[in-house]
């Protein structure tokens, strides 16, 4: 039977970064990827912090040279109010910019970079079973011809994203605390003119009548954009027609997008994803750990998914390398707990977004630049920086700033609009 030191399931950003980081530490790494690359994936707006891991994995030059759309922040639109965050105006020490990427190209680039560093990736090979009962974990894989084979390994990292391979095979899944939401999305030729909107920012628009329904517009180069809407399954189903017709109908209900996309060409079939929020009862066990979405996925509103996947890859690679060197490691205190710290930061603001508190803050005219800088740090991905009070105690800080906004609005009712 084939024996490999580390087997990684999935060659998305989490898998490629983990593979390269382990290889750079001299580890023997085999990545098994079910699909052929390039392949479509959603999750196109990166946060600044994720480039820290791209750099750590020795891939930054390649990513910077690839011609992706520069991104320096996020803009939020509701009822004609416009609030923007520029990553340069954040409190944390860190990067001021990142990219918006077509994931087919981005993920292939990272995987190719990992391969050029010596990582072996087998495409069109699906992991179908794992056995963690013996002394060494075993992985069963099936290739494109249908042939199956087993590999013995010292450790499995599951980076299979929404495939959630180990959570399903080992019965680790628990329901997410968030209600089931759907996303409907596509790529378009936006055909906007220079100056129509800031292409260096993801735009998040709130539906004019439903505060829990929101749209994303993620610009790419050459006047192309990713456009999508997120809402309850029932709400998205309430607009009839094909997925393309429903998406276009919904987009034209939002005045900012209606105006901006007047000349757009809808040239790519829309896709729909349902119930993507997920969780697990543990991110690690004997002989394995879960990275990125294979463990937990919250919600797309703050574009945190790829950053969490890469951060988990970086943390896991360090703990695993020490374990393989013979050290006694504690995956709970060295991996899961510190990783969940930042995930919980995002969780608090996602909750606040949907219950309206965070939107109140974003669209309020409160002159508090210091607070805005701290919030901006989180939006740039620095959600693990405990020197930031909005990371250390997100619920209490969010409630305090909501109180401030409400007091301000009560004192000067006409000024409670736009930042
Ligand atoms: C609607 C929506 C919008 C989003 N927008 C953003 C955004 O703007 N920014 C952002 O950062 N994130 C966003 N995300 C999240 C983002 O998509 C994910 O967090 C990110 O892709 C996770 O990366 P990953 O490496 O963990 O997994 P993935 O990128 O999903 O890669 C997993 C890989 O594993 C492979 N695989 C699966 N099962 C198996 C198996 N059994 N055997 C072998 N291989 C397998 C798959 O083929 C796949 O290539 C969004 C998510 C949704 C649902």
XYZ file of N, CA and C and ligand atoms in Angstrom, residues 8-17 31-37 39-47 50 71 103 107 122-129 140-142 158-166 168-169 181-185 202 214 216 218 226 228-230 273-277 291-310 312, ligand 1:
326
model
N -3.766 15.571 1.907
C -4.679 16.715 1.985
C -5.826 16.469 1.011
N -7.041 16.635 1.500
C -8.225 16.433 0.654
C -8.646 17.797 0.114
N -8.514 17.996 -1.219
C -8.960 19.248 -1.831
C -7.821 20.204 -2.117
N -7.825 20.761 -3.338
C -6.756 21.689 -3.768
C -7.287 23.104 -3.945
N -8.305 23.496 -3.148
C -8.729 24.899 -3.120
C -7.682 25.713 -2.374
N -7.985 26.973 -2.061
C -6.996 27.815 -1.388
C -6.493 27.221 -0.074
N -7.372 26.639 0.717
C -6.959 26.035 1.992
C -5.984 24.897 1.761
N -6.309 24.014 0.825
C -5.464 22.848 0.559
C -4.121 23.230 -0.041
N -4.135 24.148 -1.003
C -2.869 24.521 -1.670
C -1.924 25.240 -0.706
N -2.486 26.132 0.108
C -1.616 26.862 1.050
C -1.054 25.894 2.090
N -1.791 15.800 -2.342
C -3.120 16.422 -2.382
C -3.998 15.624 -3.343
N -5.185 15.260 -2.879
C -6.154 14.566 -3.734
C -7.295 15.530 -4.012
N -7.530 15.812 -5.280
C -8.537 16.806 -5.670
C -9.559 16.140 -6.594
N -10.833 16.250 -6.227
C -11.892 15.538 -6.965
C -12.093 16.074 -8.378
N -11.843 17.363 -8.569
C -12.146 17.958 -9.873
C -10.875 18.177 -10.692
N -11.123 18.586 -11.950
C -10.014 18.960 -12.832
C -9.919 20.478 -12.762
N -8.736 21.045 -12.632
C -8.583 22.508 -12.579
C -8.232 23.021 -13.964
N -11.517 25.058 -12.334
C -12.931 24.764 -12.118
C -13.561 25.980 -11.419
N -14.856 26.157 -11.656
C -15.527 27.307 -11.055
C -15.613 27.137 -9.538
N -15.460 28.259 -8.826
C -15.788 28.280 -7.396
C -16.295 29.670 -7.077
N -17.198 29.760 -6.126
C -17.651 31.067 -5.669
C -16.726 31.508 -4.521
N -16.700 32.827 -4.235
C -15.825 33.314 -3.158
C -14.714 34.156 -3.735
N -15.094 35.265 -4.400
C -14.159 35.949 -5.302
C -13.538 37.222 -4.751
N -14.085 37.712 -3.640
C -13.556 38.955 -3.076
C -12.672 38.602 -1.888
N -11.393 38.842 -2.013
C -10.467 38.446 -0.947
C -10.334 39.567 0.083
N -9.918 39.217 1.288
C -9.602 40.227 2.302
C -8.085 40.426 2.329
N -5.646 37.758 3.874
C -5.353 36.451 3.260
C -4.052 36.500 2.464
N -8.048 45.470 -5.081
C -9.150 45.777 -4.155
C -8.577 46.490 -2.940
N -12.148 32.756 -9.340
C -11.553 31.670 -8.553
C -11.007 30.542 -9.421
N -7.458 29.755 -8.028
C -7.212 28.468 -7.377
C -6.218 27.630 -8.169
N -2.987 15.150 -7.220
C -3.674 14.243 -8.156
C -5.080 14.775 -8.384
N -5.344 15.181 -9.624
C -6.664 15.706 -9.972
C -7.605 14.569 -10.341
N -8.885 14.876 -10.251
C -9.958 13.914 -10.561
C -9.815 12.646 -9.723
N -9.402 12.854 -8.498
C -9.315 11.745 -7.540
C -10.126 12.145 -6.306
N -11.162 11.403 -6.026
C -12.075 11.745 -4.929
C -11.807 10.854 -3.720
N -11.731 11.447 -2.553
C -11.619 10.661 -1.322
C -13.011 10.155 -0.961
N -13.136 8.828 -0.835
C -14.467 8.241 -0.618
C -14.635 7.651 0.788
N -13.532 7.234 1.409
C -13.613 6.679 2.765
C -12.359 7.064 3.535
N -9.216 6.139 1.386
C -9.526 5.432 0.141
C -9.906 6.466 -0.913
N -9.342 6.309 -2.102
C -9.555 7.302 -3.154
C -10.013 6.608 -4.425
N -10.790 7.353 -5.228
C -11.304 6.800 -6.485
C -10.890 7.743 -7.598
N -8.278 17.874 6.005
C -9.444 17.964 5.126
C -9.649 19.416 4.708
N -9.346 19.702 3.444
C -9.547 21.054 2.892
C -10.564 20.955 1.763
N -11.590 20.122 1.963
C -12.532 19.842 0.860
C -13.675 20.845 0.793
N -13.587 21.940 1.524
C -14.561 23.023 1.393
C -15.986 22.534 1.637
N -16.903 22.984 0.733
C -18.299 22.601 0.907
C -18.513 21.093 0.695
N -17.488 20.399 0.174
C -17.550 18.929 0.073
C -17.642 18.291 1.462
N -17.010 18.939 2.458
C -17.086 18.523 3.865
C -16.887 17.015 4.013
N -15.784 16.549 3.420
C -15.556 15.104 3.318
C -15.483 14.403 4.683
N -14.562 14.848 5.535
C -14.437 14.154 6.827
C -15.645 14.387 7.739
N -18.646 14.515 6.916
C -19.685 13.566 6.491
C -19.269 12.127 6.817
N -18.023 11.780 6.482
C -17.602 10.385 6.671
C -17.471 10.021 8.146
N -29.900 30.047 4.176
C -29.985 31.096 3.151
C -29.497 30.537 1.831
N -29.972 31.130 0.752
C -29.549 30.742 -0.594
C -28.782 31.892 -1.237
N -28.016 31.567 -2.232
C -27.353 32.602 -3.033
C -27.584 32.284 -4.506
N -27.857 33.327 -5.270
C -28.094 33.223 -6.706
C -27.090 34.180 -7.350
N -26.289 33.708 -8.305
C -25.190 34.568 -8.766
C -24.742 34.223 -10.176
N -15.415 45.917 -3.297
C -16.636 45.117 -3.391
C -17.780 46.035 -2.978
N -29.471 40.912 0.526
C -28.406 41.800 0.047
C -27.779 41.258 -1.236
N -24.254 41.361 -3.920
C -22.838 41.740 -4.057
C -22.551 42.107 -5.500
N -18.920 42.392 -7.425
C -17.468 42.244 -7.277
C -16.847 42.489 -8.646
N -18.744 39.998 -10.924
C -19.564 38.948 -10.320
C -20.720 39.655 -9.625
N -24.403 38.877 -7.337
C -25.160 37.827 -6.652
C -26.120 38.407 -5.641
N -27.063 37.588 -5.243
C -28.018 38.005 -4.211
C -28.104 36.885 -3.175
N -28.238 37.286 -1.922
C -28.344 36.327 -0.810
C -29.647 36.590 -0.074
N -26.908 28.375 -4.933
C -26.391 27.540 -3.846
C -27.355 27.646 -2.684
N -27.572 26.527 -2.008
C -28.546 26.530 -0.910
C -27.911 26.011 0.372
N -28.278 26.638 1.488
C -27.910 26.085 2.797
C -26.443 25.822 2.969
N -25.621 26.813 2.646
C -24.171 26.598 2.701
C -23.587 26.773 4.103
N -24.335 27.412 5.029
C -23.797 27.589 6.390
C -23.708 26.218 7.067
N -9.846 22.026 7.710
C -9.482 23.410 7.338
C -10.681 24.110 6.707
N -10.711 25.427 6.823
C -11.667 26.251 6.079
C -13.097 25.773 6.199
N -13.782 25.798 5.047
C -15.202 25.414 5.008
C -15.467 23.968 5.363
N -14.430 23.134 5.287
C -14.654 21.748 5.674
C -15.075 21.712 7.141
N -14.667 22.726 7.898
C -15.063 22.805 9.306
C -16.333 23.645 9.448
N -16.203 24.953 9.280
C -17.363 25.818 9.498
C -17.455 26.843 8.382
N -18.680 27.123 7.934
C -18.886 28.281 7.059
C -20.034 29.097 7.616
N -19.772 30.415 7.776
C -20.748 31.292 8.412
C -21.714 31.865 7.392
N -21.171 32.765 6.570
C -22.012 33.571 5.684
C -21.073 34.366 4.790
N -21.507 34.652 3.555
C -20.585 35.361 2.653
C -20.504 36.876 2.853
N -21.319 37.480 3.723
C -21.477 38.948 3.669
C -20.168 39.720 3.864
N -19.248 39.230 4.666
C -17.995 39.973 4.855
C -16.813 39.326 4.118
N -17.090 38.468 3.165
C -16.040 37.883 2.307
C -14.918 37.240 3.121
N -15.277 36.563 4.182
C -14.246 36.049 5.096
C -13.791 34.619 4.775
N -14.484 33.911 3.858
C -14.263 32.472 3.685
C -12.842 32.078 3.307
N -12.280 32.707 2.285
C -10.942 32.307 1.825
C -9.902 32.665 2.898
N -10.106 33.795 3.555
C -9.164 34.203 4.609
C -9.179 33.194 5.755
N -10.364 32.762 6.165
C -10.436 31.763 7.243
C -9.788 30.452 6.774
N -10.054 30.065 5.521
C -9.467 28.814 5.000
C -7.940 28.894 5.032
N -7.394 30.029 4.588
C -5.923 30.150 4.535
C -5.329 30.267 5.942
N -6.555 28.967 8.633
C -6.586 27.639 9.257
C -5.468 26.770 8.675
C -22.532 32.672 -1.959
C -21.121 32.652 -1.445
C -20.291 33.740 -1.654
C -18.983 33.749 -1.130
N -18.190 34.843 -1.309
C -16.957 34.868 -0.751
C -16.083 35.994 -0.947
O -16.442 36.977 -1.596
N -14.853 35.930 -0.395
C -14.412 34.847 0.323
O -13.291 34.857 0.828
N -15.197 33.767 0.478
C -16.439 33.749 -0.037
N -17.211 32.626 0.093
C -16.633 31.451 0.768
C -15.669 30.693 -0.140
O -16.382 30.173 -1.226
C -15.037 29.555 0.635
O -14.803 29.946 1.959
C -13.698 29.106 0.067
O -13.841 28.696 -1.260
C -13.154 27.984 0.934
O -11.941 27.521 0.421
P -11.479 26.044 0.719
O -10.084 25.933 0.248
O -11.783 25.698 2.139
O -12.459 25.128 -0.139
P -12.814 25.134 -1.701
O -12.319 26.318 -2.371
O -14.274 24.825 -1.764
O -12.000 23.890 -2.272
C -12.317 22.578 -1.899
C -11.832 21.612 -2.952
O -11.995 20.284 -2.437
C -12.408 19.437 -3.477
N -13.107 18.289 -2.882
C -14.317 18.265 -2.290
N -14.616 17.029 -1.833
C -13.556 16.239 -2.164
C -13.251 14.868 -1.971
N -14.090 14.037 -1.324
N -12.071 14.389 -2.455
C -11.189 15.204 -3.085
N -11.429 16.523 -3.288
C -12.591 17.050 -2.826
C -13.317 20.309 -4.325
O -13.392 19.804 -5.646
C -12.641 21.661 -4.238
O -11.789 21.936 -5.329
C -18.513 32.609 -0.406
C -19.352 31.503 -0.209
C -20.645 31.523 -0.711
C -21.520 30.340 -0.469
